[in-house]
Every structure is written in C-alpha cells, then in structure tokens.
Tab-separated table of C-alpha atoms in Angstrom:
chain	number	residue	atom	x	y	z
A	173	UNK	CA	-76.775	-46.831	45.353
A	174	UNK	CA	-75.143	-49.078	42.834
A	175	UNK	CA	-74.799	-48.363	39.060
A	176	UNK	CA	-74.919	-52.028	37.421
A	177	UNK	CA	-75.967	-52.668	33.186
A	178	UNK	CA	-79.476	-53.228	32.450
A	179	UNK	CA	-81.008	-56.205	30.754
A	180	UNK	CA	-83.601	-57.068	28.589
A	181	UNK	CA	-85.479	-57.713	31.761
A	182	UNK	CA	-84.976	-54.467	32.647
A	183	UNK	CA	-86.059	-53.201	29.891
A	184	UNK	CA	-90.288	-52.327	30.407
A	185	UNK	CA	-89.121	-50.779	33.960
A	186	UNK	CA	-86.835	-48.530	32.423
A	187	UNK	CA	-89.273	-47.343	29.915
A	188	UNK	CA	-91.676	-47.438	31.949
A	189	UNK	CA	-89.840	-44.776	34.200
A	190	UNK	CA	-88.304	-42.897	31.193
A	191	UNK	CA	-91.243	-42.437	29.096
A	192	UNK	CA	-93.018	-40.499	32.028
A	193	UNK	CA	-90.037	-38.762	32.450
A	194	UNK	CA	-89.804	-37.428	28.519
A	195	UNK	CA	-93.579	-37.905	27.729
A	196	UNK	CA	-95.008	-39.139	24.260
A	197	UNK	CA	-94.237	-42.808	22.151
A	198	UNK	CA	-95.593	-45.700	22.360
A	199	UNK	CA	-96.997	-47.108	25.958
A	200	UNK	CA	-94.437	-49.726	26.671
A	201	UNK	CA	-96.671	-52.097	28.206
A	202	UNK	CA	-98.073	-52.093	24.341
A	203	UNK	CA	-97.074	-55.431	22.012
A	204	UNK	CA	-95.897	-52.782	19.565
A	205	UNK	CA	-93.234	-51.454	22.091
A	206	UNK	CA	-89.690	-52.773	21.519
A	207	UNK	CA	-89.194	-55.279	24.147
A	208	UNK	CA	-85.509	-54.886	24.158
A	209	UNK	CA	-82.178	-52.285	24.233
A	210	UNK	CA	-81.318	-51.439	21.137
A	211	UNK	CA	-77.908	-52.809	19.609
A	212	UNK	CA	-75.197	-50.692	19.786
A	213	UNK	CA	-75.995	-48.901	23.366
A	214	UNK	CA	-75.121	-49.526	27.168
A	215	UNK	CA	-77.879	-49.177	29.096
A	216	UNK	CA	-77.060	-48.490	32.789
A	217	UNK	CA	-79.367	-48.145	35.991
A	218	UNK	CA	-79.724	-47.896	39.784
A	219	UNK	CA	-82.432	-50.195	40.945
A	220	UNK	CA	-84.812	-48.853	43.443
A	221	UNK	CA	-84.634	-51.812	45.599
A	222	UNK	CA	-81.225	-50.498	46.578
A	223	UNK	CA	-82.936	-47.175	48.151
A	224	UNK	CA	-84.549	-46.698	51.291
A	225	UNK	CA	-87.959	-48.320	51.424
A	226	UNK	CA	-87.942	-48.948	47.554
A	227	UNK	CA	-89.366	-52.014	45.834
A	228	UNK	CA	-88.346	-54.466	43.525
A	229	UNK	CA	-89.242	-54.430	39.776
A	230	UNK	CA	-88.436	-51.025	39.651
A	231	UNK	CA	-85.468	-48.578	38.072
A	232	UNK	CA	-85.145	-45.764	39.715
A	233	UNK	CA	-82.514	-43.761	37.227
A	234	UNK	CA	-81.335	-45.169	34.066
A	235	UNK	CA	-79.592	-43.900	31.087
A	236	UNK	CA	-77.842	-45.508	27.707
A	237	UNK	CA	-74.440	-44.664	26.134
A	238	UNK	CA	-74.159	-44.717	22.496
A	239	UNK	CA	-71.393	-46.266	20.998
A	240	UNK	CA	-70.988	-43.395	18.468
A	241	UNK	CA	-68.493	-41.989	16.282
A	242	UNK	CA	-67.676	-38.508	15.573
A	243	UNK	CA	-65.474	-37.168	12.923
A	244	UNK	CA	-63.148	-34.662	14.322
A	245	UNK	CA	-60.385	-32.905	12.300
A	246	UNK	CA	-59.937	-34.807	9.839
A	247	UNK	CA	-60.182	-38.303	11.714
A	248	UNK	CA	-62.624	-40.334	13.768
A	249	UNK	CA	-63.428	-40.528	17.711
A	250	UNK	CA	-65.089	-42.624	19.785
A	251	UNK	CA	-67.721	-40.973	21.196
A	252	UNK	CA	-70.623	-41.923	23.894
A	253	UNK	CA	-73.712	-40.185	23.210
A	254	UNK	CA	-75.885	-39.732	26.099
A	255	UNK	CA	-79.731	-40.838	25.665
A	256	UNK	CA	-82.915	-41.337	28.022
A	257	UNK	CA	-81.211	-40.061	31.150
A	258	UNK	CA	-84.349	-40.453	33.549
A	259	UNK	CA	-84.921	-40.270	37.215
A	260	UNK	CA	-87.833	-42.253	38.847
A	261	UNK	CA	-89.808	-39.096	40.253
A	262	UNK	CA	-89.848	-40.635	43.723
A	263	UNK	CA	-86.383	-40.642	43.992
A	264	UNK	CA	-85.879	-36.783	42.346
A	265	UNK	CA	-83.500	-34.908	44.613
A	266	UNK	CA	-81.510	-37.773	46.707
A	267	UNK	CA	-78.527	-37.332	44.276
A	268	UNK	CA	-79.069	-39.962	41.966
A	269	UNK	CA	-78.809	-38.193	38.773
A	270	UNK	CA	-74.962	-37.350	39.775
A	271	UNK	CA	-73.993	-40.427	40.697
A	272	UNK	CA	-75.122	-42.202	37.493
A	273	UNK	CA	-73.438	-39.522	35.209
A	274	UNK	CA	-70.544	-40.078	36.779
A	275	UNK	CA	-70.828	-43.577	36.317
A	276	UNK	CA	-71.996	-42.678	32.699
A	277	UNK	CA	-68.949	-40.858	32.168
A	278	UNK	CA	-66.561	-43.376	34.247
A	279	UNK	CA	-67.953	-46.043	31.738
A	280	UNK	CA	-67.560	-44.398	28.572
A	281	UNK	CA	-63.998	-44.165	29.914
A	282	UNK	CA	-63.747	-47.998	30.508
A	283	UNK	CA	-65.022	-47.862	26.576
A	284	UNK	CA	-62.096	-46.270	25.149
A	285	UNK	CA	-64.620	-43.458	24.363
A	286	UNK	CA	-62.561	-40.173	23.791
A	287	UNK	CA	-65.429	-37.972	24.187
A	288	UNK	CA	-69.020	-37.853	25.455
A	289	UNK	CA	-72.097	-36.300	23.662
A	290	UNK	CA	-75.517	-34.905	24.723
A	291	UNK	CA	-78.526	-33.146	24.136
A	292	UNK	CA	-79.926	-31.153	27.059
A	293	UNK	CA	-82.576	-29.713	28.352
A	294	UNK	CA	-81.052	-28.135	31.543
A	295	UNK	CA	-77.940	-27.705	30.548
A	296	UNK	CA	-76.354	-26.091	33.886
A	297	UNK	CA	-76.889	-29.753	36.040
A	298	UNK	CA	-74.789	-31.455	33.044
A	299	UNK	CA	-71.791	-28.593	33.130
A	300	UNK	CA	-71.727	-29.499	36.805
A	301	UNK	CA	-70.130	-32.771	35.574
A	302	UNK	CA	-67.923	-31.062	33.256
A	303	UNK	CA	-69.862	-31.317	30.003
A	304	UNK	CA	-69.746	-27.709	27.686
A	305	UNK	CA	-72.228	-26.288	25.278
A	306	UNK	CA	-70.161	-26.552	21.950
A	307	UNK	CA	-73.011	-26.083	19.288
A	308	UNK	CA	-76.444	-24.945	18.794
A	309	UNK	CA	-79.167	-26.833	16.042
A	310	UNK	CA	-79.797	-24.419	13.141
A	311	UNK	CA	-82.794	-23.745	10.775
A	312	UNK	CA	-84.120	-21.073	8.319
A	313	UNK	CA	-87.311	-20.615	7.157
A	314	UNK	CA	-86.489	-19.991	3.067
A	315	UNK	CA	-89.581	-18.533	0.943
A	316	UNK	CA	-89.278	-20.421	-2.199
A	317	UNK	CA	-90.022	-17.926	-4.498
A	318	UNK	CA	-86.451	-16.542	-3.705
A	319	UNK	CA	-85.162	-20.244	-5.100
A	320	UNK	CA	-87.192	-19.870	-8.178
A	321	UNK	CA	-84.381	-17.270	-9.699
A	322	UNK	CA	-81.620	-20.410	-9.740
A	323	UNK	CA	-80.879	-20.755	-12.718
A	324	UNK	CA	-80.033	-24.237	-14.228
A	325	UNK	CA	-76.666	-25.868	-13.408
A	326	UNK	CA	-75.204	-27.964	-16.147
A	327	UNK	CA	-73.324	-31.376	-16.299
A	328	UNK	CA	-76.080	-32.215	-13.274
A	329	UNK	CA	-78.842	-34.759	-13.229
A	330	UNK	CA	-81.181	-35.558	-10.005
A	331	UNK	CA	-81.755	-39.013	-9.632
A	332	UNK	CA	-84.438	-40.221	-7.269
A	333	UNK	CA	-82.681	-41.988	-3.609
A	334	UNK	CA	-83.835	-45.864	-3.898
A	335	UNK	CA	-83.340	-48.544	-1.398
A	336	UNK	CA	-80.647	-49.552	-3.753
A	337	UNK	CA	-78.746	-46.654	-3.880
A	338	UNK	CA	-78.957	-45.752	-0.091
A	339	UNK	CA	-76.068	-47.525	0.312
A	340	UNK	CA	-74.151	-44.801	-2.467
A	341	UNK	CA	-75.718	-41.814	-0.394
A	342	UNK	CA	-74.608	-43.015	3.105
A	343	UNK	CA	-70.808	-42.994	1.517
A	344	UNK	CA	-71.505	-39.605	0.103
A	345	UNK	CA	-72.778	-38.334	3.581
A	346	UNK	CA	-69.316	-39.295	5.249
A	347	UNK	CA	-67.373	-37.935	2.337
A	348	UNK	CA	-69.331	-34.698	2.212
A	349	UNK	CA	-68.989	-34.094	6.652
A	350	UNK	CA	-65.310	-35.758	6.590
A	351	UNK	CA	-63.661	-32.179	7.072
A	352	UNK	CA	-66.574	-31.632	10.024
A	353	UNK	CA	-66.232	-31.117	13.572
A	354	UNK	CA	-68.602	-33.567	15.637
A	355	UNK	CA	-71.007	-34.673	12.599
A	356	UNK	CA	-71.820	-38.390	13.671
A	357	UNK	CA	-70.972	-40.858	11.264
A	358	UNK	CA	-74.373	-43.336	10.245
A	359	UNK	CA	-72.768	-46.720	10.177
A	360	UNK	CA	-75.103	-49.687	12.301
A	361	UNK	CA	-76.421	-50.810	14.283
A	362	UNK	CA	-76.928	-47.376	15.651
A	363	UNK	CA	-77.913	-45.811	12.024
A	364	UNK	CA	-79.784	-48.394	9.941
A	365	UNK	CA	-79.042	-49.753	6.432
A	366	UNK	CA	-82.161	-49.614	5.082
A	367	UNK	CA	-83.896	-46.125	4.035
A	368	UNK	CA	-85.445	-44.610	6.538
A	369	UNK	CA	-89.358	-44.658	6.344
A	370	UNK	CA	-92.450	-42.803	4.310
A	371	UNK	CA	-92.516	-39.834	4.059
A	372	UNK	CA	-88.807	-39.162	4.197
A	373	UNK	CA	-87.260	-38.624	0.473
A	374	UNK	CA	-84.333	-37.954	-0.946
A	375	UNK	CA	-82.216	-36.971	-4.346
A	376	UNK	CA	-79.155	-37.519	-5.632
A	377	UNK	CA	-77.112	-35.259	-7.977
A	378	UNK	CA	-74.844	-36.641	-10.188
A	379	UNK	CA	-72.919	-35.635	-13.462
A	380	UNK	CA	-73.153	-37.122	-16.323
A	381	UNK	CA	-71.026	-40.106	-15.739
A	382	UNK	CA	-72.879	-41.347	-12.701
A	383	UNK	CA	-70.628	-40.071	-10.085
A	384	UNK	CA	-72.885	-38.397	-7.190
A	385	UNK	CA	-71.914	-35.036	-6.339
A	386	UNK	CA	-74.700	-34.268	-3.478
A	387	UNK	CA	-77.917	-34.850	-2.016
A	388	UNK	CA	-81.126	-33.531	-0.417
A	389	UNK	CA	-83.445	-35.296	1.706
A	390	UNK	CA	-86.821	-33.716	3.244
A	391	UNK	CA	-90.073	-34.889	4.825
A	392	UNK	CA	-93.264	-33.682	3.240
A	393	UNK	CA	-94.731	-31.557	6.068
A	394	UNK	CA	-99.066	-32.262	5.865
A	395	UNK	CA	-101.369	-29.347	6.371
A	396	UNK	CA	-99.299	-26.435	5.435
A	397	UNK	CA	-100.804	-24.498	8.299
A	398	UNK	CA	-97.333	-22.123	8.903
A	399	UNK	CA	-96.785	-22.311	5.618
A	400	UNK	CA	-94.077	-24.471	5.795
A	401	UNK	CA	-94.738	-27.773	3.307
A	402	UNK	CA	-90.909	-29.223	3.657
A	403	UNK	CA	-88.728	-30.402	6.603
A	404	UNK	CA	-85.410	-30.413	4.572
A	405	UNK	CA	-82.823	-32.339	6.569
A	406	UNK	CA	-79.953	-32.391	4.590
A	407	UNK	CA	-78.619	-30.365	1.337
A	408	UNK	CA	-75.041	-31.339	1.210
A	409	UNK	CA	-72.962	-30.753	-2.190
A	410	UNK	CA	-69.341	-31.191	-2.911
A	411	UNK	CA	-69.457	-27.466	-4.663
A	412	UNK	CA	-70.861	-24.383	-4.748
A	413	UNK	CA	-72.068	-25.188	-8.117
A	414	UNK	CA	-73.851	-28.399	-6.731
A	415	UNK	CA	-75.299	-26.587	-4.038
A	416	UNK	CA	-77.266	-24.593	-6.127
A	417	UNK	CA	-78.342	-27.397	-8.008
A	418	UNK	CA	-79.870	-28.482	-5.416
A	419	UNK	CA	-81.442	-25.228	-4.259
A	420	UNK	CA	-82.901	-24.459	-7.591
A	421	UNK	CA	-84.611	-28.122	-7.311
A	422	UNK	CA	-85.740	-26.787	-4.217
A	423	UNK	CA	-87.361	-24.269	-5.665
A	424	UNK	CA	-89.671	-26.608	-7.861
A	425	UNK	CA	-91.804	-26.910	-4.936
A	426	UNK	CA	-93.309	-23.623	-5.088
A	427	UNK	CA	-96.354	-24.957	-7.053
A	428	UNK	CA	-97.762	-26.445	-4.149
A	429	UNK	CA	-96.139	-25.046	-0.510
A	430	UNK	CA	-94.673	-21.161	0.349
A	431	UNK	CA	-91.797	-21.858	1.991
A	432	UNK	CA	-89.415	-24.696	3.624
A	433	UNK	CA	-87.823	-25.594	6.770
A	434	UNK	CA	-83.952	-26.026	5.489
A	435	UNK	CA	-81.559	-27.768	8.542
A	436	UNK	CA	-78.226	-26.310	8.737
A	437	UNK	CA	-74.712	-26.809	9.840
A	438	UNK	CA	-72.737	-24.482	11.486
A	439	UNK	CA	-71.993	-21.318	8.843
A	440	UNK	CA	-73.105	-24.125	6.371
A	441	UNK	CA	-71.677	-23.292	3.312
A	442	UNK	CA	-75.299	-23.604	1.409
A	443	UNK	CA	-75.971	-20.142	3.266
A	444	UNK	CA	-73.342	-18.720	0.623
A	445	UNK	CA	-76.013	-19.670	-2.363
A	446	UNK	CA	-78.719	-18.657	-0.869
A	447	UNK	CA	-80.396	-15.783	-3.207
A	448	UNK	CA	-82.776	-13.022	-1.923
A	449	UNK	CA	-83.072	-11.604	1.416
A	450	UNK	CA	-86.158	-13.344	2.674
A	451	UNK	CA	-84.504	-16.252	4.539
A	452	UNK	CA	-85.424	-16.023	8.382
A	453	UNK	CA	-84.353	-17.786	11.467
A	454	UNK	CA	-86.847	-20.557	12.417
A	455	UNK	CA	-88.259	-19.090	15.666
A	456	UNK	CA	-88.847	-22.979	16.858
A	457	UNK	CA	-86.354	-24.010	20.070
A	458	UNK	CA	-83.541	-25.239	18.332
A	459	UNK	CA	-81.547	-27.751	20.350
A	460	UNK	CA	-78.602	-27.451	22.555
A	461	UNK	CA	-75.156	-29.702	21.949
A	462	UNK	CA	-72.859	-30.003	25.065
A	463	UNK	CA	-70.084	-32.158	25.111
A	464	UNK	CA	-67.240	-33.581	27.577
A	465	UNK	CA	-63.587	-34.526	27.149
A	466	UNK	CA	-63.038	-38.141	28.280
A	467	UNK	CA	-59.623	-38.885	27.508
A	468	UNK	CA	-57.545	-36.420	26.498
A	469	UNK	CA	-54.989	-38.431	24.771
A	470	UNK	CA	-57.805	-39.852	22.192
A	471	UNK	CA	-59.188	-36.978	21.487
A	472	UNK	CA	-56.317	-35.123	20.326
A	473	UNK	CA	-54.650	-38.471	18.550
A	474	UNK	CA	-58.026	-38.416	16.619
A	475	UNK	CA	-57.358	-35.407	14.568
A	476	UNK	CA	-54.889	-34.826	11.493
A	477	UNK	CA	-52.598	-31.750	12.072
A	478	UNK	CA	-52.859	-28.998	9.347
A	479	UNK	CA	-49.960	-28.692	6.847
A	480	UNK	CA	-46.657	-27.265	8.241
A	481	UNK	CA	-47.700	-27.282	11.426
A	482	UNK	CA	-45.050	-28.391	13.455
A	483	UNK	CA	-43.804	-28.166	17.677
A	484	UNK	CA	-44.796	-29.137	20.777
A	485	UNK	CA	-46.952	-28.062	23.780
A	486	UNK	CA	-47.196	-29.122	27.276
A	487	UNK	CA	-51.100	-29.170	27.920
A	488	UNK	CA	-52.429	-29.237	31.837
A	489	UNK	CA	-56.341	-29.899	31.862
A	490	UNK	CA	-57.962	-29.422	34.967
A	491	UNK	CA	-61.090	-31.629	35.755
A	492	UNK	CA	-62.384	-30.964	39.600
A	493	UNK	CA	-65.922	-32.051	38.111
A	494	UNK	CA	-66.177	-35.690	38.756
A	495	UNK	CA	-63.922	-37.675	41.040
A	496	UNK	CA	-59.927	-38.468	40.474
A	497	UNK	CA	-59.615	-41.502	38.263
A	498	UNK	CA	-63.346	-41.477	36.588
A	499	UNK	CA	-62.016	-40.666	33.374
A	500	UNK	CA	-58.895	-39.348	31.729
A	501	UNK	CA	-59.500	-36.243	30.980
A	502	UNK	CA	-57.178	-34.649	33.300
A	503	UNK	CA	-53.476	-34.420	34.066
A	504	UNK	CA	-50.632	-33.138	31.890
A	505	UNK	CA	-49.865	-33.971	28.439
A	506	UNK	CA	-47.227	-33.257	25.688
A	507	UNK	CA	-49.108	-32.785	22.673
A	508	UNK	CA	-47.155	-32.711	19.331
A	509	UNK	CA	-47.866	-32.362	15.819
A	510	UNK	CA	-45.448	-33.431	12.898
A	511	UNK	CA	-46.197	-34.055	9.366
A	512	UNK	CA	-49.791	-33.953	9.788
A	513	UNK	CA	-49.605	-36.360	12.773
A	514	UNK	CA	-50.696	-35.698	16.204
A	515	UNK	CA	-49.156	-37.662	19.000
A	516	UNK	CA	-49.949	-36.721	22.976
A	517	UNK	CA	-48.680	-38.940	25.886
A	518	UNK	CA	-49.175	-38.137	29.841
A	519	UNK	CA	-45.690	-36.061	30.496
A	520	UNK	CA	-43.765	-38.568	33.290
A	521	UNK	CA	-40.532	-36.304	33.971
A	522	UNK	CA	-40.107	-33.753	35.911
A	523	UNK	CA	-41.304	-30.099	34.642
A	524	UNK	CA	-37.763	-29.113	34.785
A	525	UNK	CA	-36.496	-32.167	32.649
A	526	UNK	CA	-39.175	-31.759	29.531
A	527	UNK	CA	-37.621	-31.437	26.614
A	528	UNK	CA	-36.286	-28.373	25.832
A	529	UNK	CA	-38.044	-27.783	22.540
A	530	UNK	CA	-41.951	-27.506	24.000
A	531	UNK	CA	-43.171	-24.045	23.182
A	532	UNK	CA	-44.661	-23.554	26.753
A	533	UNK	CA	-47.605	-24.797	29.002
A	534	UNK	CA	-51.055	-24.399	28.085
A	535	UNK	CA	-53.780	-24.692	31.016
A	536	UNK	CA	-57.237	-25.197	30.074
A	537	UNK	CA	-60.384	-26.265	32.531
A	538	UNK	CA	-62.455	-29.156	31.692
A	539	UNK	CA	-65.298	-26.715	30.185
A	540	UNK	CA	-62.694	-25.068	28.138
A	541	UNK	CA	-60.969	-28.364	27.181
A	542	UNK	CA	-64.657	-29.678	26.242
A	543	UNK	CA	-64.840	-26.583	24.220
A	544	UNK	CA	-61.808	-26.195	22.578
A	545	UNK	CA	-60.887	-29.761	21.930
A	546	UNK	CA	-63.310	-30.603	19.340
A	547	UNK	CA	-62.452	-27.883	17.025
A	548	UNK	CA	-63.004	-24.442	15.860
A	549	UNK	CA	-62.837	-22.388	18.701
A	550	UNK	CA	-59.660	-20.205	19.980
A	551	UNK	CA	-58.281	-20.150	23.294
A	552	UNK	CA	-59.257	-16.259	22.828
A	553	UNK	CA	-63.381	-17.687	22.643
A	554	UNK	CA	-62.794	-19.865	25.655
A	555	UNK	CA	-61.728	-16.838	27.603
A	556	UNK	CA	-64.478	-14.855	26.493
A	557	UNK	CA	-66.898	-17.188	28.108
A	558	UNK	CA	-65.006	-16.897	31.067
A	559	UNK	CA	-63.487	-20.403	31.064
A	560	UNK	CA	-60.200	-21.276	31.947
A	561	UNK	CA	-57.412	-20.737	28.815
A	562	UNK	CA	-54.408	-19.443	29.566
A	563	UNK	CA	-50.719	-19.976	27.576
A	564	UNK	CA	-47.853	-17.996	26.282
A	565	UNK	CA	-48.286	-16.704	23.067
A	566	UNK	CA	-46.313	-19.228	21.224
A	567	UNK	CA	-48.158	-22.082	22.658
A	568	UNK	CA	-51.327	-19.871	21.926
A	569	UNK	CA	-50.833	-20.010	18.617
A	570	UNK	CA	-49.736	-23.605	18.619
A	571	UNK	CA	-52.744	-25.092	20.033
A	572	UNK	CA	-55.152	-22.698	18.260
A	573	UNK	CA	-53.850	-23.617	14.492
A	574	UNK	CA	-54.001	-27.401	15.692
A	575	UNK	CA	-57.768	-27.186	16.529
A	576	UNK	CA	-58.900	-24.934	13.761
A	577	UNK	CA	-61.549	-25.814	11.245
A	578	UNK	CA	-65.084	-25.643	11.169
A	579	UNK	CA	-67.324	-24.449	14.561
A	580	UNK	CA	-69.030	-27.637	15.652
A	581	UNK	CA	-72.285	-29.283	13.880
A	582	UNK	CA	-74.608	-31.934	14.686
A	583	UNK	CA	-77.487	-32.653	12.300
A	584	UNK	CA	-78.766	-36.423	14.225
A	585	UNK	CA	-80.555	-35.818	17.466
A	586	UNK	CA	-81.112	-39.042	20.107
C-alpha cells in the first residue's frame, strides 16, 4: 500500500473521505468548497486502487503536514503539524492508519522538520508511533463582575485592531510568546495576513507614545444561553500592569453579558491578575496536544541555553516506535551548551574515547524525549509518568536547567 503526495485532483476524494470521517463543513461536492490543498501543507495518501478489490477515484487514508513553526526556548523549530488524518471506513482495520503515520513522520523527516505536532482524539493509537501528550487546552469561565473592581491603569490607551494595524499586532503576538514553549508562530501562507473575519475583534494597548504594549481579541458569542457572551482568545500583555489593563476593559462588558470564556496558556501569567474567587474551569472538553521528536539534533540546536550554563552530556534516545531510519530521532548524541549556544552532533567514537569532560549519559525513550525536549518538564516528571529518564545526577541537572522554562502552550488548533 503505497504512500505517494496528493494533488489537486485528489483533492474532492480526499475530502470527500475526510469530511465523513470528522463530520460537519461544507459538502465538498459544493462550488463553495475549496477545490484545492491549501498552501503551505503536504498532503499525502494511499489510493484505494492499490488495495484488494478497491476502485479507482478513491483515497482510502490521507493526511496533510503543516509546514509550521514553533518557538522553543528561546529560538524557532520546524515543526509538522498533523491535520485531517482520515481512513476510508472500508478500509478501517487493515493497518493503514500506521503505515501512513509512519510515512507522515518519515516525511516530515525528509522536511528538515525537528518536531511533529498533533491534536488527538485517541491519543493511545498516536503514542504507538512515538508521539507524547505534552499539553492540555485551557479555559476559565470569569464572572465579570469580579473584573469590574480593576481599577484604571495609567500611561494606557486601547486602540481599536484595524486591517491596518494587523500587521503591528501579529509582531506583538511573536514578541509577547517568544520566551514560549510550542506557541506556533502566524506567519503565511499557513496564518493569513489579513484580519481574520466578523465577528472576531480585537484591541490594542498602547502608551502614550504609540508603542503597543498588548492585546485582546474575542468573538461575540450570540444568544447568551450559558451565560457566556465572549469567546476571548487571546489577552497577552508585556506586564502585569498591562494585563490588567486589559482585564479591567474586560470588565466593560458587564452591561450586556455575565461572564466570559477567557483562553489560556499554560500557568498564563494573566491568572496572577485575576481578582475575586469566582473564576471556574470551563467544564467543555478541552483539547489534547501530543507531540514527537523528529530529529534530535534540530530540536535541541533550536533552543538558546540559559545564562552560565555550561558542560556537556552524552544523550541516548531510544525510538523502537517506527522503523530504523524513518526519522532521526534516535541514536546517541553529545549535546553541549556554551555561552548561550547549544550545539549536539551524533557521537562517532567509541564510548570509551568521548571526551573526557561529558558529565555522564542520559537515556531517555522516545515518549520521554517527546516530553522533555520541548521544554519545561524535568527528567524527575518524565519518570513520574513512568517513561524512560534515567542519568547521573550531574547530567540530571545538566539536561534539566537546559530545557527549563515555561510548561508547553498551544493557543491555534488545526
């Protein structure tokens, strides 16, 4: 069963197949229906005329890599995001879903992709292929009576978000997430230019001198039937201060809706500003983030190394999950950090000829390399899960200063 790129005249078949799959949109026979991929993607399939009895015209799996990028301590990876992965529902249970991951994965190796990126469902058939859960969507439900006590912050203006200055508030998103852990960066094709449309909205907040300092973008939610009148999606502020700026703006919405659905990152900062004790978990599914090393090297060149931090560690990462030579994830690596540079080659000598000065061996499995490689986790946390972590304490403490920072967060879903 052969993996090969799909084409535009591929394209109906495979929506065909993946829209019964995931349910919902627009039919695809419509005129409305995009008639093509999308830039920025690889779309990849298995055509059922390659299967027993199956006919032409038709894909029988199909998925699309996105050529993403992720910031990741400090720096940038290349990162293949995972979309529409869809079996034909004659062809469930014949193994076709592992072989095109693997091909998925083998491909986003071929990329130069360090990592890979996905939203499950079922997460235990993706950690089969060595993919880890790493984060978890957040959301609170926030009365806004409890905003309503803010008081005003000076030196702060809101300005409303214009077509004209999106531009200024899609810089200001990658300044605000640069110290992140996985937070996609919007640059196209994948993320378009142009504002996204009605009802979304957004504000700026700026000082007095024009320079923009945060921002806050919601959907206005119709009905009000839970009470919730606002989706926010974003409040992002350089500081505290701005933060509760843009709370207390927040607030103004009291007049006409009870509470609002506020998105969060991971132990997002805003939480910090947050007055009163009514704030509740949203009790809606909140989704799943699981991610998988690709290449090893990449990942860790990616990152900046924290101040001071200086040695270097001989890093084994087992990957038994998809076949020898799919990616390069696996094998053993001397990872070193000097003046806030990172540097990691394969090690090619001998165990016994390495250089004297590496602070010991650190052996992690793919989940555990999944999990620990993108940042804020300990080898301690790995463990915990039950995942494979194991080094001497110097190397211990090495590897777990060079991949601190923030747990995790991904606020764009695909």
């Amino acid at each position: 069963m052969p993996v090969r790129d799909l084409t535009a005249a591929d394209f109906l078949s495979y929506r065909t197949m993946a829209s019964g799959a995931f349910g919902g949109g627009v039919d695809p026979a419509s005129p409305a229906a995009p008639q093509d991929f999308s830039p920025g993607q690889i779309p990849l399939g298995i055509d059922a005329s390659t299967l027993p009895g199956g006919p032409r015209g038709v894909i029988a799996a199909g998925a699309r890599i996105r050529r993403d990028q992720v910031v990741l301590g400090g720096g940038v990876a290349g990162c293949g995001g995972v979309a529409g992965l869809a079996v034909h529902p004659a062809y469930r249970g014949e193994g076709l879903f592992g072989t095109l991951l693997t091909a998925v994965i083998a491909r986003c190796g071929v990329e130069g992709m360090a990592l890979s990126m996905l939203y499950p469902s079922n997460p235990s058939i993706y950690r089969r292929y060595g993919y880890q859960v790493v984060a978890r969507g957040q959301s609170l439900i926030v009365p806004l009576v409890d905003l309503q006590r803010i008081p005003a912050v000076p030196g702060r203006r809101l300005v409303p978000v214009t077509a004209e200055s999106m531009p200024r508030l899609r810089r200001l998103h990658h300044q605000l997430t640069a110290g992140d852990n996985l937070m996609l960066r919007r640059e196209p094709p994948l993320f378009p230019e142009a504002m996204p449309a009605h009802p979304w909205s957004a504000l700026l907040l700026e000082d007095e001198s024009g320079t923009a300092h945060g921002y806050m973008s919601w959907t206005r939610r119709p009905g009000d039937a839970d009470g919730v009148g606002l989706e926010v999606h974003e409040l992002l502020g350089r500081s505290r201060s701005d933060r509760q700026a843009l709370l207390r703006s927040l607030g103004s919405w009291s007049t006409v809706s009870e509470q609002v659905r506020l998105r969060l990152r991971t132990e997002d900062p805003v939480l910090d500003v947050l007055p009163g004790g009514g704030a509740r978990p949203d009790p809606s599914p909140q989704p799943l983030v699981m991610m998988r090393v690709i290449d090893t090297e990449a990942t860790l060149r990616a990152r900046r190394a924290p101040a001071g931090l200086d040695g270097t560690l001989r890093l084994v990462v087992e990957d038994d999950t998809v076949p020898a030579g799919t990616c390069r994830a696996g094998g053993t690596y001397l990872v070193s950090a000097h003046h806030g540079d990172v540097t990691a080659a394969a090690e090619d000598v001998p165990a016994g000829a390495a250089p004297t000065d590496v602070l010991g061996t650190c052996r992690l499995d793919i989940h555990s390399a999944s999990l620990l490689l993108v940042g804020g986790r300990t080898l301690a946390d790995a463990r915990r899960l039950g995942l494979r972590a194991e080094a001497e304490p110097a190397g211990e403490s090495f590897l777990d200063a060079l991949l601190a920072g923030p747990r995790p967060s991904v606020l764009d879903a695909f």
